Short mmCIF file of C-alpha atoms in Angstrom, two decimals:
data_model
loop_
_atom_site.label_atom_id
_atom_site.label_comp_id
_atom_site.label_asym_id
_atom_site.label_seq_id
_atom_site.Cartn_x
_atom_site.Cartn_y
_atom_site.Cartn_z
CA THR A 18 -14.07 214.29 124.04
CA GLN A 19 -13.89 217.94 124.71
CA PRO A 20 -16.72 220.15 123.43
CA THR A 21 -15.72 222.49 120.62
CA PRO A 22 -15.40 226.02 121.97
CA ALA A 23 -17.71 228.61 120.47
CA PRO A 24 -16.02 230.85 117.93
CA VAL A 25 -14.94 234.20 119.30
CA THR A 26 -15.90 237.15 117.13
CA GLN A 27 -14.64 240.62 117.63
CA PRO A 28 -17.27 243.36 117.80
CA THR A 29 -17.65 245.30 114.57
CA PRO A 30 -16.47 248.88 115.07
CA ALA A 31 -19.03 251.59 114.46
CA PRO A 32 -18.61 253.28 111.08
CA VAL A 33 -16.78 256.58 111.21
CA THR A 34 -18.47 259.37 109.31
CA GLN A 35 -16.75 262.59 108.50
CA PRO A 36 -18.68 265.74 109.37
CA THR A 37 -20.21 267.49 106.40
CA PRO A 38 -18.55 270.86 105.92
CA ALA A 39 -20.82 273.87 106.06
CA PRO A 40 -21.70 275.14 102.59
CA VAL A 41 -19.67 278.11 101.47
CA SER A 42 -21.87 281.10 100.80
CA SER A 43 -21.32 282.23 97.26
CA CYS A 44 -23.96 284.90 97.04
CA LYS A 45 -23.59 288.51 96.06
CA ASP A 46 -25.69 291.27 97.61
CA VAL A 47 -27.74 292.97 94.91
CA LYS A 48 -29.87 296.01 95.62
CA VAL A 49 -33.20 296.26 93.77
CA ASN A 50 -34.57 299.80 93.91
CA ILE A 51 -38.14 300.36 92.72
CA LEU A 52 -39.42 303.94 92.44
CA THR A 53 -43.17 303.59 92.03
CA ASP A 54 -45.25 305.66 89.63
CA ASP A 55 -48.70 307.10 90.44
CA TYR A 56 -50.26 303.62 90.36
CA PRO A 57 -47.92 301.55 92.55
CA ALA A 58 -50.22 298.54 92.97
CA GLU A 59 -49.78 297.74 89.25
CA THR A 60 -46.05 297.03 89.67
CA SER A 61 -44.44 293.69 90.52
CA TRP A 62 -41.05 292.09 89.85
CA THR A 63 -39.23 288.79 90.17
CA ILE A 64 -35.69 287.48 89.88
CA SER A 65 -35.28 283.88 88.74
CA ASN A 66 -32.14 281.76 88.59
CA GLN A 67 -30.96 279.76 85.58
CA GLU A 68 -33.08 276.78 86.66
CA GLY A 69 -36.16 279.01 86.45
CA ASN A 70 -36.71 279.11 90.21
CA GLU A 71 -37.89 282.42 91.63
CA VAL A 72 -35.31 283.62 94.15
CA ALA A 73 -36.62 287.14 94.91
CA SER A 74 -39.75 289.16 94.25
CA GLY A 75 -41.61 292.32 95.12
CA SER A 76 -45.23 293.47 94.81
CA GLY A 77 -48.02 295.01 96.83
CA TYR A 78 -46.71 298.56 96.57
CA THR A 79 -49.11 301.18 97.97
CA GLU A 80 -47.25 304.50 98.07
CA LYS A 81 -47.03 306.72 94.97
CA GLN A 82 -43.63 308.05 93.88
CA THR A 83 -41.84 306.15 96.66
CA ASN A 84 -38.53 304.29 96.65
CA SER A 85 -38.61 300.71 97.86
CA ILE A 86 -35.19 299.15 98.30
CA HIS A 87 -34.84 295.38 98.46
CA ASP A 88 -31.52 293.73 99.36
CA VAL A 89 -31.29 290.27 97.84
CA CYS A 90 -28.46 287.76 97.99
CA LEU A 91 -28.05 286.10 94.59
CA GLU A 92 -25.87 283.10 93.88
CA SER A 93 -22.68 284.00 92.03
CA ASN A 94 -21.72 282.21 88.81
CA ASN A 95 -25.43 281.79 88.08
CA VAL A 96 -27.48 283.40 85.32
CA HIS A 97 -30.44 285.37 86.67
CA THR A 98 -33.38 287.07 84.99
CA PHE A 99 -34.98 290.22 86.38
CA PHE A 100 -38.58 290.60 85.20
CA ILE A 101 -40.77 293.60 85.98
CA SER A 102 -44.41 293.99 85.03
CA ASP A 103 -47.13 296.61 85.08
CA THR A 104 -50.68 295.22 85.07
CA TYR A 105 -52.14 298.25 83.25
CA GLY A 106 -49.51 297.94 80.52
CA ASP A 107 -48.03 301.45 80.61
CA GLY A 108 -44.77 300.75 82.46
CA ILE A 109 -43.74 302.89 85.40
CA CYS A 110 -42.46 305.95 83.54
CA CYS A 111 -43.39 308.54 82.30
CA GLY A 112 -47.10 308.91 81.49
CA VAL A 113 -48.42 308.78 85.06
CA GLY A 114 -45.44 309.38 87.28
CA GLU A 115 -41.67 309.16 87.04
CA GLY A 116 -41.16 305.60 88.21
CA SER A 117 -38.01 303.57 87.63
CA TYR A 118 -36.09 300.45 88.59
CA GLN A 119 -32.40 299.85 89.27
CA LEU A 120 -30.34 296.80 90.09
CA SER A 121 -26.97 297.53 91.69
CA LEU A 122 -23.99 295.55 92.89
CA GLY A 123 -22.13 297.72 95.38
CA GLU A 124 -22.04 301.22 93.94
CA THR A 125 -22.46 300.03 90.33
CA THR A 126 -25.90 300.10 88.74
CA PHE A 127 -25.98 297.39 86.08
CA ILE A 128 -29.65 297.44 85.03
CA GLU A 129 -32.06 300.36 85.09
CA GLY A 130 -35.17 301.51 83.30
CA GLY A 131 -38.82 302.41 83.65
CA VAL A 132 -40.24 302.93 80.16
CA PHE A 133 -41.87 299.68 79.02
CA GLY A 134 -45.33 298.37 78.23
CA SER A 135 -46.65 295.41 80.18
CA SER A 136 -43.24 294.00 81.11
CA ALA A 137 -39.49 294.12 80.69
CA GLY A 138 -36.87 291.47 81.36
CA HIS A 139 -33.09 291.47 81.69
CA THR A 140 -30.69 288.54 81.97
CA PHE A 141 -27.40 288.85 83.82
CA LEU A 142 -24.58 286.79 85.30
CA LEU A 143 -22.96 287.60 88.64
CA SER A 144 -19.37 286.45 88.63
CA HIS A 145 -17.71 285.24 91.83
CA LEU A 146 -15.21 288.08 91.32
CA GLY A 147 -17.90 290.68 91.92
CA LYS A 148 -18.40 291.55 88.25
CA VAL A 149 -21.71 291.51 86.38
CA LEU A 150 -22.21 290.50 82.75
CA VAL A 151 -25.50 291.71 81.29
CA ASP A 152 -26.95 289.99 78.25
CA HIS A 153 -27.53 293.11 76.19
CA SER A 154 -29.77 291.24 73.76
CA THR A 155 -32.39 291.13 76.53
CA CYS A 156 -32.40 294.92 76.84
CA ASP A 157 -35.36 296.55 75.13
CA GLY A 158 -33.88 300.00 74.49
CA GLU A 159 -35.72 301.59 77.40
CA VAL A 160 -32.79 301.01 79.71
CA LYS A 161 -29.77 303.21 80.07
CA GLY A 162 -26.47 303.05 81.91
CA GLY A 163 -24.85 299.66 82.37
CA ALA A 164 -27.53 297.59 80.69
CA GLY A 165 -28.44 299.94 77.88
CA GLU A 166 -24.99 300.39 76.45
CA LYS A 167 -24.16 298.35 73.38
CA CYS A 168 -21.44 295.74 73.62
CA SER A 169 -18.16 296.71 72.01
CA GLU A 170 -16.01 293.71 72.87
CA HIS A 171 -16.72 290.00 73.16
CA HIS A 172 -16.06 289.91 76.92
CA HIS A 173 -19.06 292.23 77.45
CA CYS A 174 -21.38 289.38 76.43
CA MET A 175 -22.36 286.24 78.28
CA SER A 176 -22.23 284.44 74.92
CA SER A 177 -18.73 285.88 74.22
CA MET A 178 -20.04 287.03 70.84
CA CYS A 179 -20.51 290.77 70.29
CA LEU A 180 -22.03 291.39 66.86
CA GLY A 181 -21.27 294.46 64.74
CA THR A 182 -24.66 295.87 65.75
CA GLY A 183 -23.52 296.08 69.37
CA ILE A 184 -25.95 293.34 70.39
CA CYS A 185 -24.74 290.14 72.00
CA GLU A 186 -25.48 287.01 70.05
#
């Protein structure tokens, strides 16, 4: 009798993996301008995303009445919160210096202020189209310009509900 030949198996081809595409950057360049008051070391700020993660911050200011400009790239189609604090509790304007803060997208300032106590916070959404929606209900009255104006139409609000008082629901 003839011995049974060993079975012939074909080698298994290596798995083919597709390359992972590079992530598409969807961030918008926002300029944070801090003009310090006469006590700059008291001032600090943060920007957090909708998950609550801090994505930008500034502190350690040493020069009185000096502009500090920070360019930050923030993810579009994400809600962010800008929070500024003063450790003494007198804000950055106008008792001891004319300090202020501004957040701008391109040439458009969408949040600005300076008169607050210990802190102020503002919530905003950067659209992928380069527009900014500011939640006016987070504005404390000390701000002016883009963030301090009352809503007049529903599309001005992140909630799409502009109340008769001019405050977003």
